[in-house]
């Protein structure tokens, strides 16, 4: 039986009464006594024959299935009281119960144990030899449901010091033979063997990890911080680049396998989730930290050599990129070697030589082509032997004529880095309410984030800025606000953050336009938990990604470029912009360094464009539906509707009401 499925409570395969059913008045104490007298002759029988108790058992079950508690309890108690080995007889009752395919009979396990407790049985009467202890563990405990296991452990005193070594040997044998891995790991949980350090943690957890039994692992670990740390340490050792560490770990658990078959990618993904769930620091897991930094290094190279291909990079940007690489690599040899390999992968051998000299790497640590190039430079022969990647390999850089990029005046951008200036800008947003038709004014919202490799987890996005864009219809003028969250987070307290979020996401004075609102809230919630209430309510929010989906399904002609084939693989907000205006959104600054201060004017303009374009889209949809005589009301989309899964992920609780409007 699979303990994780709790199949013991199934009503399938219900057995029909076999003719032994009876009622209260038909119970004959005389017959019962005769049955038991026959049974007493079996006490010396090592096979523990239950055949002479079957008739009594079926009568007990008949009363139990009818809900007649007193008759079956009386019959069971009398049967137990008339034997000199009550615990052995209880074992036989339980074994017979769990050995049937009748799920309803399995429900008798706990009632039988609770009724047994009513009998005063001295501990000296627990006459269980090793054979029957083995059967209790391998037959009774193995077949029962998890909600029955605790009662069995208690009634047979399996936690006692006298039984501990026997149980440890039982579990160790199963683990070494790779038998019943899930069951024996759950048994260690109920017997608290891991908490007591009575059995090797690695011996229990490693087989579960390698079999990807994560739900069982979470059950066994529970809320024990020590076990959580051991689990993460074990995973960290498994993804080490040092194969000696992995072999030693597997040897501790008596596991023989090819270490190359370990799925490092999946382990890293799980480790990231557990790291966030258990709230440990990435620096506590050196191997995961290195591999995460390798991933981040690759991202930096993609930005430099692919996404920014054809874009002029000034000296300041180049210097910032190099400083970011130095912060990432620091003094780690593995990262230094990986860095050089990446330069070679991207056909930049000269840079590989430059960094090789900076880190004083030896010949045995670097690729052959870098060694050759370094020697050429030393001898003054700087002629390159390497053919650059053909231009067709790289994505073409879009010109300004190929992207949607409305003009933004820097003078219209308000940069807020002091808490004292927050209220004045929000007041300006709220006071911009005027006659815009049948609805409140639009305010576009977006935020820019970055990944900081020195933080707790590299999957965490740190919010750099929050930007807003609004339109004053009476003057046909836009104004923008950029909130420097790296500066403001040092000034805000929890109450200020909560009030800020309430005024923005639950405003009664404007409609807050967003694209992929759930994605933005993930970063904001992680950075500012006190925003939770306002973000989850989101009563002022309209998510244009859902508006886009609705229009595509019901009124696709609203988008004039719906049938025009895109010249680039635009998606998300960029694709919505293309559907409306024929050109994708300008994304040239998307990969710039949002950690650096002060932000460049080009970054500020780019950031507010992402918010401004949301207002442009909303105005366009409104005008387009009016011209096509399509009934349209923004109130149908206002207020973010969470799926239960998304709601639970962000709040840790089940959603009470999916509609927050």
XYZ file of C-alpha atoms in Angstrom:
661
model
C 0.000 0.000 0.000
C 1.285 3.465 -0.872
C 1.349 5.410 2.361
C 1.233 8.705 0.502
C -2.112 7.911 -1.079
C -3.920 7.030 2.183
C -5.812 4.337 0.347
C -6.852 2.633 3.589
C -10.026 4.689 3.775
C -11.267 3.614 0.367
C -14.706 2.033 0.198
C -13.755 0.007 -2.857
C -13.944 -3.813 -2.752
C -16.439 -3.804 0.115
C -16.975 -7.411 1.206
C -20.506 -8.802 1.500
C -21.414 -10.389 4.864
C -20.506 -14.082 4.857
C -23.395 -15.377 6.922
C -21.849 -14.726 10.319
C -23.713 -11.444 10.792
C -25.813 -11.290 13.927
C -27.437 -8.857 16.296
C -26.987 -8.126 19.998
C -29.270 -10.882 21.275
C -27.655 -13.581 19.162
C -24.267 -13.299 20.872
C -23.719 -16.405 22.907
C -21.246 -16.043 25.736
C -21.081 -19.807 25.878
C -20.063 -20.024 22.214
C -17.596 -17.191 22.681
C -15.961 -19.023 25.532
C -15.669 -22.157 23.466
C -14.069 -20.279 20.620
C -11.562 -18.697 22.945
C -10.721 -21.973 24.643
C -9.760 -23.305 21.228
C -7.627 -20.237 20.658
C -5.710 -20.577 23.912
C -4.217 -23.843 22.668
C -2.467 -21.849 19.940
C -0.387 -19.646 22.238
C 2.775 -21.666 21.726
C 2.276 -21.765 17.987
C 5.021 -19.608 16.380
C 2.888 -19.062 13.274
C 0.369 -16.978 15.258
C -2.574 -18.711 13.624
C -5.607 -16.439 13.564
C -8.017 -18.903 11.964
C -9.789 -19.701 15.232
C -10.503 -16.005 15.817
C -11.909 -15.279 12.381
C -15.510 -15.981 13.404
C -15.210 -13.652 16.399
C -13.544 -11.019 14.215
C -16.356 -11.088 11.641
C -18.984 -10.687 14.356
C -17.033 -7.725 15.734
C -16.875 -6.194 12.278
C -20.614 -6.697 11.699
C -21.443 -4.701 14.822
C -18.812 -2.099 13.925
C -20.155 -1.620 10.389
C -23.662 -1.082 11.802
C -22.407 1.518 14.263
C -23.258 -0.694 17.262
C -20.237 0.291 19.323
C -21.045 -1.280 22.661
C -21.602 -4.872 21.403
C -18.405 -5.028 19.351
C -16.331 -3.348 22.084
C -17.681 -5.792 24.681
C -16.907 -8.773 22.466
C -13.408 -7.525 21.687
C -12.588 -6.717 25.328
C -13.783 -10.149 26.487
C -11.619 -11.815 23.836
C -8.540 -9.851 24.885
C -9.102 -10.393 28.600
C -9.212 -14.150 28.218
C -5.766 -14.484 26.672
C -2.436 -14.504 28.469
C -0.756 -12.631 25.566
C -3.019 -9.631 24.901
C -0.501 -7.647 22.846
C 0.157 -10.594 20.576
C -3.574 -11.070 20.032
C -3.997 -7.336 19.339
C -1.261 -7.625 16.734
C -3.111 -10.514 15.073
C -6.361 -8.510 14.983
C -4.583 -5.560 13.368
C -2.639 -7.731 10.950
C -5.798 -9.500 9.824
C -7.619 -6.159 9.465
C -4.956 -4.567 7.297
C -4.447 -7.742 5.266
C -7.973 -7.553 3.834
C -8.927 -5.631 0.708
C -11.975 -4.222 2.471
C -11.272 -0.529 3.025
C -14.055 -0.269 5.607
C -12.380 -2.863 7.761
C -9.208 -0.794 7.695
C -11.132 1.912 9.529
C -11.271 -0.399 12.550
C -7.539 -0.050 13.287
C -7.674 2.985 15.569
C -10.993 1.973 17.284
C -9.488 -1.441 18.101
C -6.437 0.216 19.638
C -8.500 2.757 21.590
C -10.730 -0.034 22.926
C -7.646 -2.054 23.870
C -6.470 0.902 25.984
C -9.577 0.590 28.147
C -8.200 -2.683 29.491
C -5.679 -2.320 32.257
C -2.686 -4.111 30.743
C 0.608 -3.958 32.592
C 3.727 -3.321 30.515
C 5.113 -6.624 31.719
C 2.469 -8.295 29.545
C 4.110 -6.972 26.349
C 5.619 -10.285 25.380
C 6.815 -9.603 21.858
C 9.806 -11.420 20.435
C 11.908 -10.063 17.564
C 9.851 -11.955 14.994
C 6.588 -10.307 15.977
C 8.266 -6.878 16.276
C 9.457 -7.362 12.715
C 5.907 -8.215 11.678
C 4.481 -5.190 13.480
C 6.832 -2.934 11.539
C 6.780 -4.641 8.149
C 3.154 -5.781 8.044
C 1.024 -3.667 10.365
C 2.898 -0.356 10.163
C 3.678 -0.832 6.469
C 0.042 -1.336 5.507
C -1.625 1.245 7.711
C -2.477 4.826 6.790
C -0.423 7.664 8.229
C -3.242 8.723 10.532
C -3.165 5.226 12.092
C 0.589 4.916 12.490
C 0.869 7.069 15.603
C -1.638 4.890 17.490
C 0.218 1.694 16.556
C 3.557 3.146 17.633
C 2.081 4.191 20.944
C 0.247 0.967 21.800
C 3.269 -1.258 21.071
C 5.736 1.108 22.783
C 7.879 1.374 19.682
C 9.495 4.560 21.008
C 10.818 2.831 24.095
C 14.549 2.582 24.638
C 14.244 -1.212 24.702
C 12.892 -1.236 21.120
C 14.949 1.585 19.631
C 17.975 -0.398 18.475
C 15.793 -3.076 16.925
C 13.887 -0.422 14.964
C 17.080 1.345 13.901
C 18.424 -1.944 12.543
C 15.122 -2.589 10.773
C 15.185 0.841 9.078
C 18.897 0.668 8.219
C 18.462 -2.696 6.524
C 15.546 -1.405 4.457
C 17.499 1.674 3.421
C 20.605 -0.284 2.464
C 18.495 -2.668 0.393
C 16.506 0.254 -1.101
C 13.230 -1.250 0.133
C 10.140 0.720 1.202
C 12.060 4.007 1.076
C 8.989 6.197 1.548
C 7.599 4.097 4.393
C 10.801 3.849 6.434
C 11.463 7.581 6.032
C 7.979 8.320 7.364
C 8.647 5.903 10.207
C 11.722 7.932 11.204
C 9.442 10.975 11.411
C 6.936 9.321 13.751
C 9.671 7.766 15.880
C 11.618 11.067 15.967
C 14.806 9.207 15.073
C 16.246 12.054 12.998
C 15.623 14.585 15.746
C 17.427 12.277 18.169
C 20.305 11.688 15.731
C 19.578 7.994 16.183
C 19.993 7.299 12.477
C 22.022 8.963 9.748
C 20.171 11.892 8.171
C 21.844 11.303 4.808
C 20.885 7.641 4.861
C 17.203 8.571 5.111
C 17.028 11.692 2.951
C 19.435 10.926 0.097
C 17.376 8.059 -1.391
C 14.303 10.307 -1.281
C 16.173 13.128 -3.021
C 17.451 10.829 -5.754
C 13.917 9.471 -6.246
C 12.523 13.068 -6.249
C 10.104 12.302 -3.410
C 9.854 15.965 -2.361
C 6.454 15.768 -0.658
C 7.708 12.956 1.572
C 10.895 14.931 2.253
C 8.897 17.986 3.330
C 6.804 15.779 5.630
C 9.873 14.207 7.235
C 11.678 17.544 7.651
C 8.661 19.472 8.900
C 9.379 22.726 10.735
C 12.629 21.543 12.296
C 15.189 24.246 11.420
C 18.098 21.912 12.039
C 16.713 19.322 9.617
C 15.885 22.019 7.067
C 19.486 23.199 7.177
C 20.759 19.619 6.838
C 18.505 19.074 3.821
C 19.823 22.164 2.041
C 23.395 21.217 2.937
C 22.846 17.731 1.476
C 21.469 19.154 -1.783
C 24.337 21.645 -1.868
C 26.869 18.815 -1.593
C 25.119 16.885 -4.375
C 25.525 19.766 -6.845
C 29.163 20.328 -5.979
C 31.695 20.454 -8.801
C 33.984 18.350 -6.601
C 33.101 14.737 -7.356
C 34.966 13.581 -4.240
C 32.368 15.311 -2.075
C 29.501 13.640 -3.953
C 31.074 10.173 -3.754
C 31.647 10.567 -0.023
C 28.045 11.629 0.480
C 26.685 8.647 -1.452
C 28.988 6.306 0.454
C 27.550 7.531 3.761
C 24.140 6.396 2.577
C 25.432 3.117 1.083
C 24.267 4.226 -2.371
C 26.105 3.050 -5.446
C 25.319 5.000 -8.600
C 26.904 6.919 -11.452
C 27.205 10.495 -10.172
C 26.856 11.797 -13.737
C 23.236 10.641 -13.677
C 22.349 13.130 -10.915
C 20.036 15.811 -12.292
C 21.802 18.971 -11.126
C 19.387 21.242 -12.956
C 16.377 19.907 -11.049
C 18.269 19.951 -7.758
C 19.218 23.607 -8.229
C 15.603 24.484 -8.999
C 14.373 22.724 -5.852
C 17.147 24.277 -3.761
C 16.060 27.767 -4.857
C 12.493 27.090 -3.769
C 13.521 25.576 -0.429
C 15.975 28.401 0.201
C 13.147 30.906 -0.140
C 10.627 28.766 1.768
C 12.936 28.036 4.712
C 14.420 31.561 4.672
C 18.080 30.584 4.745
C 20.936 32.639 3.307
C 22.465 31.740 -0.046
C 25.890 32.235 1.497
C 25.245 29.180 3.683
C 25.254 27.040 0.519
C 28.584 27.632 -1.232
C 28.066 25.195 -4.111
C 24.619 26.508 -4.961
C 25.927 30.076 -4.674
C 28.685 29.336 -7.201
C 26.337 27.680 -9.663
C 23.825 30.502 -9.313
C 26.594 32.982 -9.990
C 27.600 31.001 -13.067
C 24.013 31.390 -14.281
C 24.172 35.099 -13.568
C 27.500 35.347 -15.389
C 25.884 33.808 -18.456
C 23.086 36.381 -18.212
C 25.648 39.198 -18.134
C 27.299 37.829 -21.279
C 23.965 37.496 -23.086
C 23.240 41.149 -22.325
C 26.669 42.318 -23.498
C 27.204 40.200 -26.572
C 23.711 39.423 -27.850
C 21.031 41.792 -26.588
C 23.296 44.840 -26.913
C 24.890 43.728 -30.182
C 25.169 46.775 -32.423
C 24.417 49.192 -29.571
C 27.186 51.666 -28.811
C 28.495 51.001 -25.297
C 30.230 53.988 -23.739
C 33.227 53.733 -21.426
C 31.063 54.261 -18.376
C 28.794 51.328 -19.244
C 31.792 49.118 -19.983
C 33.338 50.018 -16.655
C 30.069 49.276 -14.833
C 29.850 45.878 -16.559
C 33.386 44.994 -15.502
C 32.731 46.046 -11.909
C 29.659 43.866 -11.848
C 31.724 40.904 -13.070
C 34.373 41.550 -10.391
C 31.715 41.720 -7.666
C 30.327 38.441 -8.907
C 33.571 36.488 -9.311
C 35.514 37.916 -6.354
C 38.284 35.443 -5.434
C 36.577 32.213 -6.478
C 38.794 30.112 -8.731
C 35.932 28.167 -10.363
C 34.210 31.406 -11.354
C 37.448 32.853 -12.734
C 37.917 29.808 -14.956
C 34.259 29.874 -16.048
C 34.564 33.570 -16.886
C 37.448 32.872 -19.278
C 35.499 30.016 -20.875
C 32.570 32.362 -21.500
C 34.766 34.895 -23.261
C 36.013 32.105 -25.518
C 32.425 30.933 -26.147
C 31.525 34.439 -27.301
C 34.626 34.695 -29.559
C 36.260 37.432 -27.513
C 39.675 35.897 -26.922
C 41.370 39.256 -26.410
C 39.108 39.975 -23.433
C 39.780 36.448 -22.185
C 43.500 37.251 -22.194
C 42.888 40.543 -20.416
C 40.976 38.860 -17.580
C 43.455 35.972 -17.464
C 46.215 38.479 -16.747
C 44.049 40.344 -14.238
C 43.479 37.161 -12.223
C 47.014 35.762 -12.800
C 45.668 32.458 -14.065
C 48.131 29.713 -14.951
C 48.283 27.926 -18.296
C 46.657 24.757 -16.929
C 43.608 26.809 -15.870
C 42.744 28.353 -19.234
C 41.686 27.080 -22.713
C 44.338 26.363 -25.303
C 43.359 29.234 -27.611
C 43.763 31.724 -24.765
C 47.249 30.397 -24.006
C 48.209 30.744 -27.673
C 46.793 34.259 -27.886
C 48.590 35.299 -24.715
C 51.893 34.060 -26.134
C 51.250 35.939 -29.381
C 50.715 39.158 -27.452
C 53.850 38.591 -25.372
C 55.941 38.157 -28.533
C 54.351 41.119 -30.304
C 52.438 39.013 -32.821
C 48.956 40.439 -32.296
C 47.466 39.231 -35.569
C 44.222 37.441 -34.773
C 43.850 33.825 -35.833
C 40.153 33.747 -35.078
C 37.227 34.281 -37.421
C 34.489 36.430 -35.872
C 30.942 35.164 -35.721
C 29.108 36.055 -38.921
C 26.631 38.929 -38.554
C 23.712 36.634 -39.406
C 24.284 34.821 -36.107
C 23.377 37.916 -34.138
C 19.940 39.516 -33.927
C 19.680 42.715 -35.924
C 19.558 45.872 -33.858
C 16.333 47.786 -34.302
C 16.471 51.417 -35.331
C 14.261 54.042 -33.718
C 11.982 53.971 -36.762
C 11.227 50.292 -36.121
C 9.939 50.721 -32.557
C 7.128 52.570 -30.834
C 8.822 55.327 -28.886
C 6.696 58.412 -28.117
C 8.611 61.521 -27.181
C 9.130 62.218 -23.490
C 10.470 65.510 -22.202
C 12.955 65.093 -19.339
C 11.404 68.190 -17.748
C 8.141 66.265 -17.297
C 9.846 63.579 -15.165
C 9.735 64.027 -11.399
C 12.444 62.008 -9.630
C 11.514 61.114 -6.034
C 14.262 59.914 -3.722
C 13.131 61.573 -0.459
C 10.148 60.400 1.556
C 9.120 64.040 2.081
C 8.440 64.335 -1.669
C 6.240 61.238 -1.950
C 3.009 62.836 -0.772
C 3.267 65.821 -3.093
C 3.561 63.634 -6.183
C 0.741 61.290 -5.124
C -1.416 64.349 -4.398
C -0.727 65.533 -7.916
C -1.843 62.183 -9.323
C -5.022 62.230 -7.256
C -5.821 65.855 -8.095
C -5.451 65.268 -11.822
C -8.994 63.933 -11.798
C -11.056 65.847 -14.306
C -13.615 65.296 -17.004
C -12.254 62.332 -18.968
C -15.568 60.810 -19.882
C -17.340 58.117 -17.923
C -14.365 56.899 -15.935
C -11.491 58.006 -13.751
C -8.194 59.155 -15.314
C -5.605 56.560 -16.330
C -2.276 56.197 -14.522
C 0.316 53.821 -15.982
C 2.415 51.795 -13.521
C 5.579 49.745 -13.960
C 8.749 48.916 -12.046
C 12.321 48.015 -12.919
C 14.178 45.314 -11.015
C 17.590 43.692 -10.897
C 19.182 40.583 -9.456
C 21.821 41.137 -6.797
C 24.193 38.133 -6.622
C 25.202 39.018 -3.064
C 21.678 38.602 -1.729
C 19.906 35.640 -0.172
C 18.742 34.076 -3.410
C 19.530 34.936 -6.996
C 15.939 34.281 -8.044
C 14.871 37.294 -5.972
C 14.222 40.465 -7.950
C 15.166 43.676 -6.139
C 12.941 46.619 -7.030
C 15.080 49.521 -8.237
C 12.445 52.058 -9.255
C 8.671 52.380 -9.524
C 7.436 54.619 -12.299
C 4.085 56.273 -13.027
C 2.716 58.097 -16.051
C -0.455 60.171 -16.235
C -2.213 62.336 -18.774
C -3.881 65.671 -18.049
C -6.583 65.704 -20.738
C -7.471 69.359 -20.308
C -3.932 70.344 -21.294
C -3.109 67.238 -23.343
C 0.039 66.943 -21.260
C 1.711 63.943 -19.673
C 3.697 63.943 -16.475
C 5.791 61.201 -14.957
C 7.123 60.099 -11.597
C 10.104 57.859 -10.892
C 10.345 56.614 -7.308
C 13.882 55.602 -6.347
C 13.080 52.594 -4.160
C 16.744 51.929 -3.302
C 16.796 55.313 -1.580
C 13.227 55.318 -0.251
C 13.400 51.848 1.317
C 15.989 53.246 3.747
C 13.521 55.975 4.784
C 10.174 54.157 4.705
C 8.842 52.341 7.748
C 6.269 49.541 7.480
C 3.348 51.898 8.017
C 4.568 54.315 5.335
C 4.996 51.486 2.832
C 1.494 50.148 3.543
C -0.048 53.620 3.147
C 1.874 54.223 -0.085
C 0.595 50.927 -1.529
C -2.970 51.658 -0.426
C -2.993 55.053 -2.164
C -1.566 53.589 -5.378
C -3.216 50.172 -5.813
C -6.558 50.906 -4.160
C -7.040 54.521 -5.232
C -10.504 55.956 -5.685
C -9.145 58.818 -7.780
C -7.584 57.051 -10.762
C -7.410 53.754 -12.650
C -4.000 52.103 -12.288
C -2.949 50.444 -15.525
C -0.513 47.530 -15.360
C 0.721 44.737 -17.593
C 1.265 41.353 -15.923
C 0.216 42.663 -12.532
C 0.893 39.292 -10.881
C 4.547 39.436 -11.944
C 5.058 42.929 -10.538
C 3.381 42.015 -7.264
C 5.733 39.055 -6.800
C 8.753 41.382 -6.697
C 7.000 44.038 -4.615
C 5.710 41.538 -2.057
C 9.129 39.994 -1.633
C 10.716 43.423 -1.137
C 7.878 44.970 0.890
C 5.662 42.436 2.724
C 3.667 45.275 4.313
C 2.250 46.028 0.832
C 0.450 42.678 0.916
C -3.042 43.905 1.790
C -3.176 46.632 -0.874
C -1.524 44.542 -3.581
C -3.825 41.575 -3.044
C -6.891 43.795 -3.077
C -5.794 45.805 -6.132
C -9.178 47.494 -6.452
C -7.812 50.317 -8.658
C -5.929 48.001 -11.018
C -6.670 47.049 -14.609
C -4.275 44.462 -16.002
C -3.975 45.152 -19.728
C -2.629 41.644 -20.361
C -6.085 40.330 -19.488
C -7.733 43.051 -21.565
C -5.516 41.962 -24.456
C -6.601 38.351 -24.022
C -10.282 39.337 -23.857
C -10.108 41.433 -27.036
C -8.260 38.723 -28.961
C -10.965 36.217 -28.022
C -14.043 38.420 -28.578
C -13.218 41.492 -30.697
C -9.884 40.892 -32.502
C -10.639 43.632 -35.057
C -10.046 46.190 -32.317
C -6.358 45.605 -33.053
C -5.671 47.067 -36.518
C -2.421 45.088 -36.908
C -3.842 41.723 -35.847
C -3.299 40.257 -39.339
C 0.100 41.851 -39.928
C 2.983 39.423 -39.443
C 5.404 40.704 -36.817
C 8.887 41.479 -38.120
C 10.377 40.525 -34.749
C 9.498 38.059 -32.032
C 7.772 40.614 -29.844
C 5.725 39.296 -26.936
C 4.090 40.520 -23.777
C 3.614 44.279 -23.592
C 5.746 44.790 -26.692
C 3.354 42.615 -28.706
C 0.308 44.505 -27.382
C 1.960 47.766 -28.483
C 2.545 46.260 -31.937
C -1.074 45.127 -32.214
C -2.234 48.672 -31.458
C 0.356 50.841 -33.184
C 2.112 48.575 -35.678
C 5.524 48.695 -33.990
C 6.889 46.828 -30.958
C 7.936 48.663 -27.830
C 11.435 50.105 -27.519
C 13.342 47.741 -25.194
C 16.915 48.950 -25.748
C 17.483 49.804 -22.084
C 15.777 46.754 -20.596
C 19.091 45.092 -19.765
C 20.871 48.170 -18.416
C 22.249 48.216 -14.888
C 19.362 49.353 -12.678
C 21.528 49.116 -9.546
C 23.736 52.008 -10.512
C 23.102 55.548 -9.257
C 22.583 58.103 -10.581
C 20.436 56.676 -13.348
C 21.208 58.038 -16.793
C 18.650 60.313 -18.540
C 18.190 57.616 -21.203
C 17.283 55.106 -18.468
C 14.763 57.490 -16.904
C 13.105 58.165 -20.242
C 12.999 54.453 -21.065
C 11.492 53.580 -17.680
C 8.615 56.053 -17.867
C 7.865 54.959 -21.436
C 6.835 51.543 -20.108
C 4.262 53.316 -17.923
C 3.298 55.937 -20.538
C 2.567 53.358 -23.225
C -0.057 51.736 -20.947
C -2.021 54.989 -20.986
C -1.618 55.240 -24.769
C -2.991 51.706 -25.162
C -5.998 52.363 -22.920
C -6.868 55.561 -24.781
C -6.447 53.767 -28.115
C -8.736 50.880 -27.089
C -11.351 53.307 -25.858
C -11.347 55.272 -29.116
C -11.163 52.165 -31.272
C -14.118 50.416 -29.622
C -16.142 53.618 -29.916
C -15.427 53.920 -33.634
C -16.301 50.246 -34.184
C -19.461 50.664 -32.058
C -18.348 47.930 -29.694
C -19.864 48.254 -26.196
C -17.024 48.905 -23.790
C -16.751 49.607 -20.066
C -13.502 49.711 -18.105
C -15.397 48.792 -14.949
C -15.681 45.250 -16.364
C -11.913 44.869 -15.933
C -11.230 46.979 -12.865
C -10.078 45.092 -9.778
C -7.613 42.261 -10.172
C -9.065 38.743 -10.057
C -6.678 36.204 -8.546
C -6.680 32.525 -9.282
C -6.699 30.389 -6.150
C -3.213 29.066 -6.928
C -1.749 32.565 -7.383
C -3.528 33.841 -4.279
C -2.233 30.986 -2.121
C 1.297 31.412 -3.496
C 1.413 35.067 -2.455
C -0.465 34.893 0.847
C 0.102 31.330 2.052
C -3.658 30.947 2.543
C -6.639 29.750 0.531
C -8.541 32.420 -1.301
C -11.821 33.330 0.313
C -13.136 35.336 -2.611
C -11.536 35.333 -6.017
C -13.030 38.630 -7.107
C -11.372 41.566 -5.400
C -13.305 44.222 -7.250
